Amino acid sequence: MERETRLVQGNQAIAEGAIYAGARFYAGYPITPSSEIAEECSKLLPKVGGVYMQMEDEIASIAAMVGASLAGAKSFTATSGPGFSLMQENLGLAVMGEVPCVIINVQRAGPSTGLATKPAQSDVMQVRWGRHGDQSIIALSPATVEECFTLTVKAFNFAEKYRVPVVLAADEIVAHMRENLSYPAPGELEIVDRKKPSVSPEEYKPFLPEDDDIAPLAAYGSEYVFHVTSSMHGYDGYSNNNPANAEWRVAQLHRKIERYRDEIVMTKTFDTEDMDILLIAFGATTRAARAAALQAREMGIKAGVLQLLTIWPFPDKEIAALGPRIKTVVVPEMNYSGQVAGEVQRVLGPNIEIRRVNRYNGTIITPKDILKVINKE
């Protein structure tokens, strides 16, 4: 079947990718630079029998999304900056309740209201650690409009397969750029649906994992009556403060992601076979990094690029595997502290030089910015 190709904005591709993945419920509150996702969903979801709800704020938005997912719908929301901060408590509920859902965070410059229309990549650590308590998270980061579509599909697949919330950490540049998108035909991309219980309603325990470490999930409103709480709970979903249960429960939330880590962590490499210097990038800065690496090669410097499609769990093994080939790593990112650079340093240790390219004033990192650091003696 011939693919349809159209000129599409990143946010539009995210909305269309969600619907391709089977999403049928969106609850959100418009906030720059994610608002086009809500706009697209308001038009597209009713056409496929879905539901679009504009809520009064981001707290209500993520609460509605969690409830819709527990009622059996593939559900998502989109936000940015302050809105993502407001969502943290209910995102913690989704982690604790093992609720499959997708949260789109189109990053913008902060802190607080900050530069509401300008790009940033400064939420990397908030995505990972924004909730209190021990928990894990899956987060993906697109660098192209095509990846906005395909990684949104992946985000839903991961959410449904592992019964977890997944964050798509885009940025304003990728969200607002327009590129040709060749749409996959229906059935061309794998679509995963959550595992449903095979036992009777009387036997069903919503948090009892099977051999794959994943518990089947029934739907509210069905013949299965079950309880979900943010408190520490046992197999049956009701509060259980026994220390042995708490230890098992926290470990289980981590274990089901750790067990499938190699399926979850995705990267791309460009010209890394003969490189002397490695550029590690994610999101929009990947584009500048690839251009800089090509220009560096024209100058006789063998540069390669590692693109992080998955930022959490962090791609430790993939970065470590490239370490023996290089002496220098350059990490461009649109934040002040080098949030990914610090993780790279942790993985590679003190014997490999990490050069940072940081931009935090609402403007983009250019290939020229990266080349200056590559050429630094």
Tab-separated table of C-alpha atoms in Angstrom:
chain	number	residue	atom	x	y	z
A	1	MET	CA	0.000	0.000	0.000
A	2	GLU	CA	1.376	3.399	-0.993
A	3	ARG	CA	1.972	5.732	1.919
A	4	GLU	CA	0.388	9.159	2.124
A	5	THR	CA	2.959	11.952	2.579
A	6	ARG	CA	2.074	15.359	3.978
A	7	LEU	CA	3.846	18.408	5.389
A	8	VAL	CA	3.145	18.111	9.112
A	9	GLN	CA	4.012	19.935	12.333
A	10	GLY	CA	5.603	17.924	15.168
A	11	ASN	CA	2.697	18.467	17.556
A	12	GLN	CA	0.266	17.372	14.860
A	13	ALA	CA	2.316	14.218	14.289
A	14	ILE	CA	2.170	13.465	18.021
A	15	ALA	CA	-1.627	13.713	18.051
A	16	GLU	CA	-1.939	11.576	14.929
A	17	GLY	CA	0.568	9.048	16.261
A	18	ALA	CA	-1.486	8.693	19.429
A	19	ILE	CA	-4.652	7.977	17.477
A	20	TYR	CA	-2.772	5.501	15.247
A	21	ALA	CA	-1.688	3.730	18.447
A	22	GLY	CA	-5.320	3.408	19.507
A	23	ALA	CA	-5.670	6.375	21.877
A	24	ARG	CA	-9.317	7.283	22.312
A	25	PHE	CA	-9.258	9.677	25.277
A	26	TYR	CA	-7.460	12.984	25.702
A	27	ALA	CA	-7.817	15.331	28.657
A	28	GLY	CA	-5.738	18.482	28.745
A	29	TYR	CA	-5.383	22.168	29.438
A	30	PRO	CA	-3.864	24.292	26.652
A	31	ILE	CA	-0.344	25.519	27.354
A	32	THR	CA	2.374	26.777	25.016
A	33	PRO	CA	4.147	25.106	23.233
A	34	SER	CA	1.959	21.975	23.388
A	35	SER	CA	-1.410	23.554	22.567
A	36	GLU	CA	-1.586	22.271	18.984
A	37	ILE	CA	-1.787	18.712	20.339
A	38	ALA	CA	-5.012	19.593	22.167
A	39	GLU	CA	-6.319	21.408	19.094
A	40	GLU	CA	-5.658	18.416	16.839
A	41	CYS	CA	-7.192	15.992	19.323
A	42	SER	CA	-10.349	18.112	19.565
A	43	LYS	CA	-10.801	17.660	15.822
A	44	LEU	CA	-9.574	14.106	15.305
A	45	LEU	CA	-10.786	12.111	18.307
A	46	PRO	CA	-14.528	12.572	17.728
A	47	LYS	CA	-14.055	11.254	14.176
A	48	VAL	CA	-12.800	7.896	15.506
A	49	GLY	CA	-15.287	7.567	18.363
A	50	GLY	CA	-12.911	9.021	20.909
A	51	VAL	CA	-13.360	11.637	23.619
A	52	TYR	CA	-11.661	15.025	23.945
A	53	MET	CA	-12.006	16.897	27.223
A	54	GLN	CA	-10.599	20.349	27.968
A	55	MET	CA	-10.156	20.418	31.731
A	56	GLU	CA	-9.929	23.322	34.160
A	57	ASP	CA	-6.220	22.754	34.843
A	58	GLU	CA	-3.388	20.256	34.512
A	59	ILE	CA	-4.169	18.506	37.815
A	60	ALA	CA	-7.661	17.685	36.595
A	61	SER	CA	-6.271	16.729	33.174
A	62	ILE	CA	-3.967	14.000	34.398
A	63	ALA	CA	-6.554	12.793	36.915
A	64	ALA	CA	-9.121	12.390	34.111
A	65	MET	CA	-6.519	10.607	31.977
A	66	VAL	CA	-5.750	8.134	34.780
A	67	GLY	CA	-9.436	7.447	35.328
A	68	ALA	CA	-10.134	6.953	31.632
A	69	SER	CA	-7.267	4.481	31.357
A	70	LEU	CA	-8.581	2.489	34.303
A	71	ALA	CA	-11.933	2.425	32.510
A	72	GLY	CA	-10.215	0.683	29.599
A	73	ALA	CA	-9.348	3.514	27.170
A	74	LYS	CA	-5.896	4.245	25.844
A	75	SER	CA	-5.454	7.735	27.282
A	76	PHE	CA	-3.031	10.631	27.163
A	77	THR	CA	-2.456	14.276	27.961
A	78	ALA	CA	-0.053	16.989	26.823
A	79	THR	CA	1.506	19.893	28.662
A	80	SER	CA	4.668	21.905	29.220
A	81	GLY	CA	6.733	23.495	31.968
A	82	PRO	CA	4.478	24.606	34.844
A	83	GLY	CA	1.765	22.202	33.735
A	84	PHE	CA	4.130	19.233	33.959
A	85	SER	CA	5.052	20.346	37.470
A	86	LEU	CA	1.390	20.318	38.464
A	87	MET	CA	1.004	16.800	37.109
A	88	GLN	CA	3.693	15.198	39.276
A	89	GLU	CA	1.491	13.989	42.130
A	90	ASN	CA	-0.992	12.224	39.879
A	91	LEU	CA	1.849	10.919	37.741
A	92	GLY	CA	3.075	9.299	40.959
A	93	LEU	CA	-0.398	7.818	41.370
A	94	ALA	CA	-0.155	6.371	37.855
A	95	VAL	CA	3.212	4.822	38.755
A	96	MET	CA	1.895	3.361	42.015
A	97	GLY	CA	-1.355	2.187	40.451
A	98	GLU	CA	0.450	0.782	37.379
A	99	VAL	CA	-1.841	2.751	35.085
A	100	PRO	CA	-0.902	2.655	31.385
A	101	CYS	CA	-0.978	6.197	29.977
A	102	VAL	CA	1.148	8.684	28.038
A	103	ILE	CA	2.144	12.191	29.119
A	104	ILE	CA	3.521	14.548	26.458
A	105	ASN	CA	5.843	17.200	27.906
A	106	VAL	CA	6.844	19.728	25.246
A	107	GLN	CA	9.756	21.357	27.026
A	108	ARG	CA	10.097	25.123	27.159
A	109	ALA	CA	12.497	27.546	28.826
A	110	GLY	CA	11.989	28.113	32.562
A	111	PRO	CA	12.061	28.275	35.471
A	112	SER	CA	8.443	29.022	36.397
A	113	THR	CA	6.606	30.754	33.531
A	114	GLY	CA	10.015	31.482	32.025
A	115	LEU	CA	10.149	32.000	28.266
A	116	ALA	CA	6.829	30.410	27.404
A	117	THR	CA	7.382	30.205	23.641
A	118	LYS	CA	11.078	29.296	23.621
A	119	PRO	CA	12.778	25.876	23.577
A	120	ALA	CA	14.631	24.055	26.339
A	121	GLN	CA	15.696	20.562	27.392
A	122	SER	CA	15.786	21.336	31.085
A	123	ASP	CA	13.155	18.869	32.319
A	124	VAL	CA	15.294	15.742	31.922
A	125	MET	CA	15.808	15.280	35.656
A	126	GLN	CA	12.265	16.341	36.505
A	127	VAL	CA	10.966	13.633	34.175
A	128	ARG	CA	13.027	11.061	36.064
A	129	TRP	CA	12.822	12.313	39.652
A	130	GLY	CA	9.855	14.713	39.780
A	131	ARG	CA	7.760	12.424	41.992
A	132	HIS	CA	8.673	11.660	45.587
A	133	GLY	CA	9.576	8.145	46.635
A	134	ASP	CA	11.320	5.276	44.873
A	135	GLN	CA	9.959	4.810	41.373
A	136	SER	CA	11.059	4.369	37.794
A	137	ILE	CA	9.868	5.891	34.526
A	138	ILE	CA	10.127	5.435	30.767
A	139	ALA	CA	10.814	8.601	28.749
A	140	LEU	CA	11.383	9.046	25.009
A	141	SER	CA	12.690	12.052	23.068
A	142	PRO	CA	11.995	12.737	19.360
A	143	ALA	CA	14.322	14.709	17.071
A	144	THR	CA	12.219	14.721	13.898
A	145	VAL	CA	8.568	14.997	12.941
A	146	GLU	CA	8.638	11.345	11.901
A	147	GLU	CA	9.938	10.412	15.360
A	148	CYS	CA	7.167	12.506	16.921
A	149	PHE	CA	4.767	10.062	15.258
A	150	THR	CA	6.663	6.787	15.713
A	151	LEU	CA	7.849	7.430	19.271
A	152	THR	CA	4.322	8.355	20.317
A	153	VAL	CA	3.227	4.947	19.031
A	154	LYS	CA	6.137	3.389	20.943
A	155	ALA	CA	5.156	5.302	24.087
A	156	PHE	CA	1.663	3.811	23.996
A	157	ASN	CA	3.041	0.346	23.283
A	158	PHE	CA	5.382	0.541	26.262
A	159	ALA	CA	2.628	1.912	28.497
A	160	GLU	CA	0.241	-0.858	27.529
A	161	LYS	CA	2.762	-3.704	27.549
A	162	TYR	CA	4.445	-2.890	30.853
A	163	ARG	CA	1.464	-1.213	32.548
A	164	VAL	CA	3.303	2.026	33.247
A	165	PRO	CA	2.990	5.740	32.506
A	166	VAL	CA	5.357	6.864	29.736
A	167	VAL	CA	6.592	10.410	29.127
A	168	LEU	CA	7.289	11.721	25.633
A	169	ALA	CA	9.791	14.518	26.351
A	170	ALA	CA	9.698	16.601	23.204
A	171	ASP	CA	10.933	20.195	22.934
A	172	GLU	CA	9.517	23.356	21.369
A	173	ILE	CA	11.750	23.124	18.292
A	174	VAL	CA	10.687	19.626	17.274
A	175	ALA	CA	7.077	20.262	18.291
A	176	HIS	CA	6.730	23.322	16.067
A	177	MET	CA	8.884	22.396	13.073
A	178	ARG	CA	7.285	21.107	9.892
A	179	GLU	CA	8.638	18.242	7.808
A	180	ASN	CA	7.272	15.753	5.325
A	181	LEU	CA	5.744	12.785	7.113
A	182	SER	CA	5.119	9.540	5.271
A	183	TYR	CA	2.243	8.010	7.214
A	184	PRO	CA	2.470	4.304	8.065
A	185	ALA	CA	-0.454	2.299	6.754
A	186	PRO	CA	-2.837	0.778	9.303
A	187	GLY	CA	-1.203	-2.357	10.656
A	188	GLU	CA	2.259	-1.386	9.402
A	189	LEU	CA	3.494	-0.421	12.870
A	190	GLU	CA	3.053	-2.812	15.777
A	191	ILE	CA	0.254	-1.837	18.157
A	192	VAL	CA	0.204	-3.320	21.660
A	193	ASP	CA	-2.891	-3.565	23.842
A	194	ARG	CA	-2.841	-4.148	27.582
A	195	LYS	CA	-3.071	-7.688	28.903
A	196	LYS	CA	-6.507	-8.521	30.276
A	197	PRO	CA	-7.324	-10.982	33.047
A	198	SER	CA	-7.934	-14.620	32.172
A	199	VAL	CA	-9.340	-15.549	35.589
A	200	SER	CA	-12.870	-15.054	36.870
A	201	PRO	CA	-13.875	-11.756	38.506
A	202	GLU	CA	-13.917	-13.506	41.881
A	203	GLU	CA	-10.298	-14.644	41.467
A	204	TYR	CA	-8.929	-11.425	39.961
A	205	LYS	CA	-6.206	-9.546	41.844
A	206	PRO	CA	-5.228	-6.327	39.996
A	207	PHE	CA	-1.614	-6.263	41.224
A	208	LEU	CA	-0.696	-9.932	41.058
A	209	PRO	CA	1.967	-10.199	38.336
A	210	GLU	CA	2.218	-13.183	36.049
A	211	ASP	CA	5.477	-14.852	35.017
A	212	ASP	CA	6.354	-11.858	32.834
A	213	ASP	CA	6.230	-9.543	35.904
A	214	ILE	CA	3.164	-7.753	34.469
A	215	ALA	CA	-0.268	-7.947	36.117
A	216	PRO	CA	-3.307	-8.119	33.805
A	217	LEU	CA	-5.559	-5.060	33.976
A	218	ALA	CA	-9.349	-5.208	33.934
A	219	ALA	CA	-11.515	-2.167	33.216
A	220	TYR	CA	-13.697	-0.164	35.531
A	221	GLY	CA	-17.328	-0.678	34.586
A	222	SER	CA	-16.780	-4.293	33.557
A	223	GLU	CA	-17.729	-7.389	35.542
A	224	TYR	CA	-14.388	-7.061	37.306
A	225	VAL	CA	-14.667	-4.953	40.463
A	226	PHE	CA	-11.269	-3.828	41.765
A	227	HIS	CA	-9.601	-1.147	43.844
A	228	VAL	CA	-6.711	1.163	42.965
A	229	THR	CA	-5.102	3.381	45.592
A	230	SER	CA	-2.066	5.609	45.893
A	231	SER	CA	-1.325	4.034	49.282
A	232	MET	CA	0.977	1.045	49.598
A	233	HIS	CA	-1.116	-1.955	48.625
A	234	GLY	CA	-0.999	-5.691	48.109
A	235	TYR	CA	-2.087	-7.947	45.269
A	236	ASP	CA	-5.733	-7.070	45.877
A	237	GLY	CA	-5.225	-3.304	45.590
A	238	TYR	CA	-6.146	-2.553	49.197
A	239	SER	CA	-3.848	-0.822	51.675
A	240	ASN	CA	-1.143	-3.045	53.099
A	241	ASN	CA	1.564	-1.504	55.273
A	242	ASN	CA	3.419	-4.718	55.995
A	243	PRO	CA	7.179	-4.041	55.510
A	244	ALA	CA	7.656	-7.215	53.455
A	245	ASN	CA	4.823	-6.178	51.135
A	246	ALA	CA	6.196	-2.631	50.800
A	247	GLU	CA	9.633	-3.990	49.929
A	248	TRP	CA	8.186	-6.299	47.283
A	249	ARG	CA	5.938	-3.585	45.877
A	250	VAL	CA	8.656	-0.961	45.394
A	251	ALA	CA	11.015	-3.545	43.900
A	252	GLN	CA	8.277	-4.717	41.528
A	253	LEU	CA	7.738	-1.210	40.149
A	254	HIS	CA	11.424	-1.116	39.224
A	255	ARG	CA	11.860	-4.748	38.244
A	256	LYS	CA	9.318	-4.789	35.434
A	257	ILE	CA	11.153	-1.923	33.723
A	258	GLU	CA	14.635	-3.284	34.484
A	259	ARG	CA	13.731	-6.729	33.132
A	260	TYR	CA	12.742	-5.293	29.753
A	261	ARG	CA	15.356	-2.570	29.680
A	262	ASP	CA	16.920	-3.760	26.422
A	263	GLU	CA	13.553	-3.563	24.650
A	264	ILE	CA	12.838	-0.103	26.053
A	265	VAL	CA	16.158	1.659	25.493
A	266	MET	CA	16.528	2.859	21.903
A	267	THR	CA	19.425	4.746	20.316
A	268	LYS	CA	20.737	5.552	16.849
A	269	THR	CA	24.361	5.845	15.781
A	270	PHE	CA	25.833	7.886	12.941
A	271	ASP	CA	29.442	7.456	11.722
A	272	THR	CA	30.662	5.867	14.949
A	273	GLU	CA	32.721	3.080	13.348
A	274	ASP	CA	35.947	5.078	12.934
A	275	MET	CA	35.316	8.052	15.226
A	276	ASP	CA	37.781	9.772	17.519
A	277	ILE	CA	35.227	12.086	19.107
A	278	LEU	CA	31.621	11.247	20.030
A	279	LEU	CA	28.675	13.631	20.154
A	280	ILE	CA	25.821	12.442	22.397
A	281	ALA	CA	22.551	14.252	21.753
A	282	PHE	CA	18.791	13.952	22.111
A	283	GLY	CA	15.765	15.826	20.808
A	284	ALA	CA	16.327	18.864	18.634
A	285	THR	CA	20.043	19.139	19.462
A	286	THR	CA	20.551	15.861	17.580
A	287	ARG	CA	20.016	17.781	14.367
A	288	ALA	CA	22.742	20.310	15.176
A	289	ALA	CA	25.033	17.524	16.395
A	290	ARG	CA	24.714	15.562	13.154
A	291	ALA	CA	25.413	18.664	11.067
A	292	ALA	CA	28.411	19.530	13.243
A	293	ALA	CA	29.799	15.992	12.969
A	294	LEU	CA	29.576	16.087	9.171
A	295	GLN	CA	31.317	19.472	9.067
A	296	ALA	CA	33.985	18.192	11.459
A	297	ARG	CA	34.719	15.278	9.127
A	298	GLU	CA	35.189	17.730	6.269
A	299	MET	CA	37.869	19.346	8.478
A	300	GLY	CA	39.574	15.992	9.068
A	301	ILE	CA	38.091	15.317	12.507
A	302	LYS	CA	36.451	11.911	12.785
A	303	ALA	CA	33.268	12.675	14.701
A	304	GLY	CA	30.317	10.364	15.304
A	305	VAL	CA	26.891	10.857	16.868
A	306	LEU	CA	24.908	8.800	19.352
A	307	GLN	CA	21.255	9.857	19.445
A	308	LEU	CA	19.306	8.987	22.585
A	309	LEU	CA	15.737	8.128	21.609
A	310	THR	CA	15.166	6.790	25.117
A	311	ILE	CA	16.409	9.082	27.869
A	312	TRP	CA	14.999	7.019	30.770
A	313	PRO	CA	16.010	4.356	31.556
A	314	PHE	CA	19.327	5.994	30.720
A	315	PRO	CA	21.266	4.264	27.890
A	316	ASP	CA	24.214	3.295	30.107
A	317	LYS	CA	25.177	0.161	28.174
A	318	GLU	CA	24.982	1.812	24.779
A	319	ILE	CA	27.193	4.697	25.887
A	320	ALA	CA	29.644	2.442	27.719
A	321	ALA	CA	30.004	0.248	24.623
A	322	LEU	CA	31.308	3.229	22.640
A	323	GLY	CA	33.625	4.439	25.407
A	324	PRO	CA	36.725	2.374	24.503
A	325	ARG	CA	36.812	3.930	21.023
A	326	ILE	CA	37.094	7.554	22.115
A	327	LYS	CA	38.913	10.016	24.319
A	328	THR	CA	36.470	12.911	24.082
A	329	VAL	CA	32.707	13.239	24.246
A	330	VAL	CA	30.697	16.368	23.445
A	331	VAL	CA	27.189	16.687	24.899
A	332	PRO	CA	25.034	19.551	23.563
A	333	GLU	CA	21.828	20.235	25.487
A	334	MET	CA	19.534	23.182	26.097
A	335	ASN	CA	19.910	23.502	29.859
A	336	TYR	CA	22.278	25.123	32.337
A	337	SER	CA	23.620	22.225	34.357
A	338	GLY	CA	24.283	19.571	31.725
A	339	GLN	CA	21.664	17.118	32.935
A	340	VAL	CA	22.523	14.452	30.358
A	341	ALA	CA	26.246	15.294	30.398
A	342	GLY	CA	26.340	14.440	34.090
A	343	GLU	CA	24.817	11.037	33.382
A	344	VAL	CA	27.329	10.460	30.578
A	345	GLN	CA	30.196	11.310	32.945
A	346	ARG	CA	28.774	8.874	35.508
A	347	VAL	CA	28.749	6.110	32.886
A	348	LEU	CA	32.154	6.758	31.311
A	349	GLY	CA	34.091	7.755	34.430
A	350	PRO	CA	36.831	10.350	34.886
A	351	ASN	CA	39.235	9.166	32.189
A	352	ILE	CA	37.176	10.378	29.236
A	353	GLU	CA	36.868	14.100	28.676
A	354	ILE	CA	33.293	15.366	28.611
A	355	ARG	CA	32.861	18.688	26.837
A	356	ARG	CA	29.556	20.439	27.394
A	357	VAL	CA	27.633	22.714	25.057
A	358	ASN	CA	24.896	24.373	27.090
A	359	ARG	CA	22.310	26.904	25.996
A	360	TYR	CA	19.623	28.161	28.373
A	361	ASN	CA	18.503	31.546	27.016
A	362	GLY	CA	15.668	30.329	24.800
A	363	THR	CA	17.749	30.128	21.614
A	364	ILE	CA	18.834	27.005	19.780
A	365	ILE	CA	22.212	25.278	19.781
A	366	THR	CA	23.720	25.537	16.305
A	367	PRO	CA	26.288	23.344	14.532
A	368	LYS	CA	28.704	26.285	14.829
A	369	ASP	CA	28.344	26.228	18.642
A	370	ILE	CA	29.213	22.545	18.711
A	371	LEU	CA	32.122	22.897	16.277
A	372	LYS	CA	33.711	25.502	18.537
A	373	VAL	CA	33.786	22.992	21.357
A	374	ILE	CA	34.998	20.183	19.092
A	375	ASN	CA	37.901	22.364	17.950
A	376	LYS	CA	38.739	23.484	21.477
A	377	GLU	CA	42.301	22.597	22.371
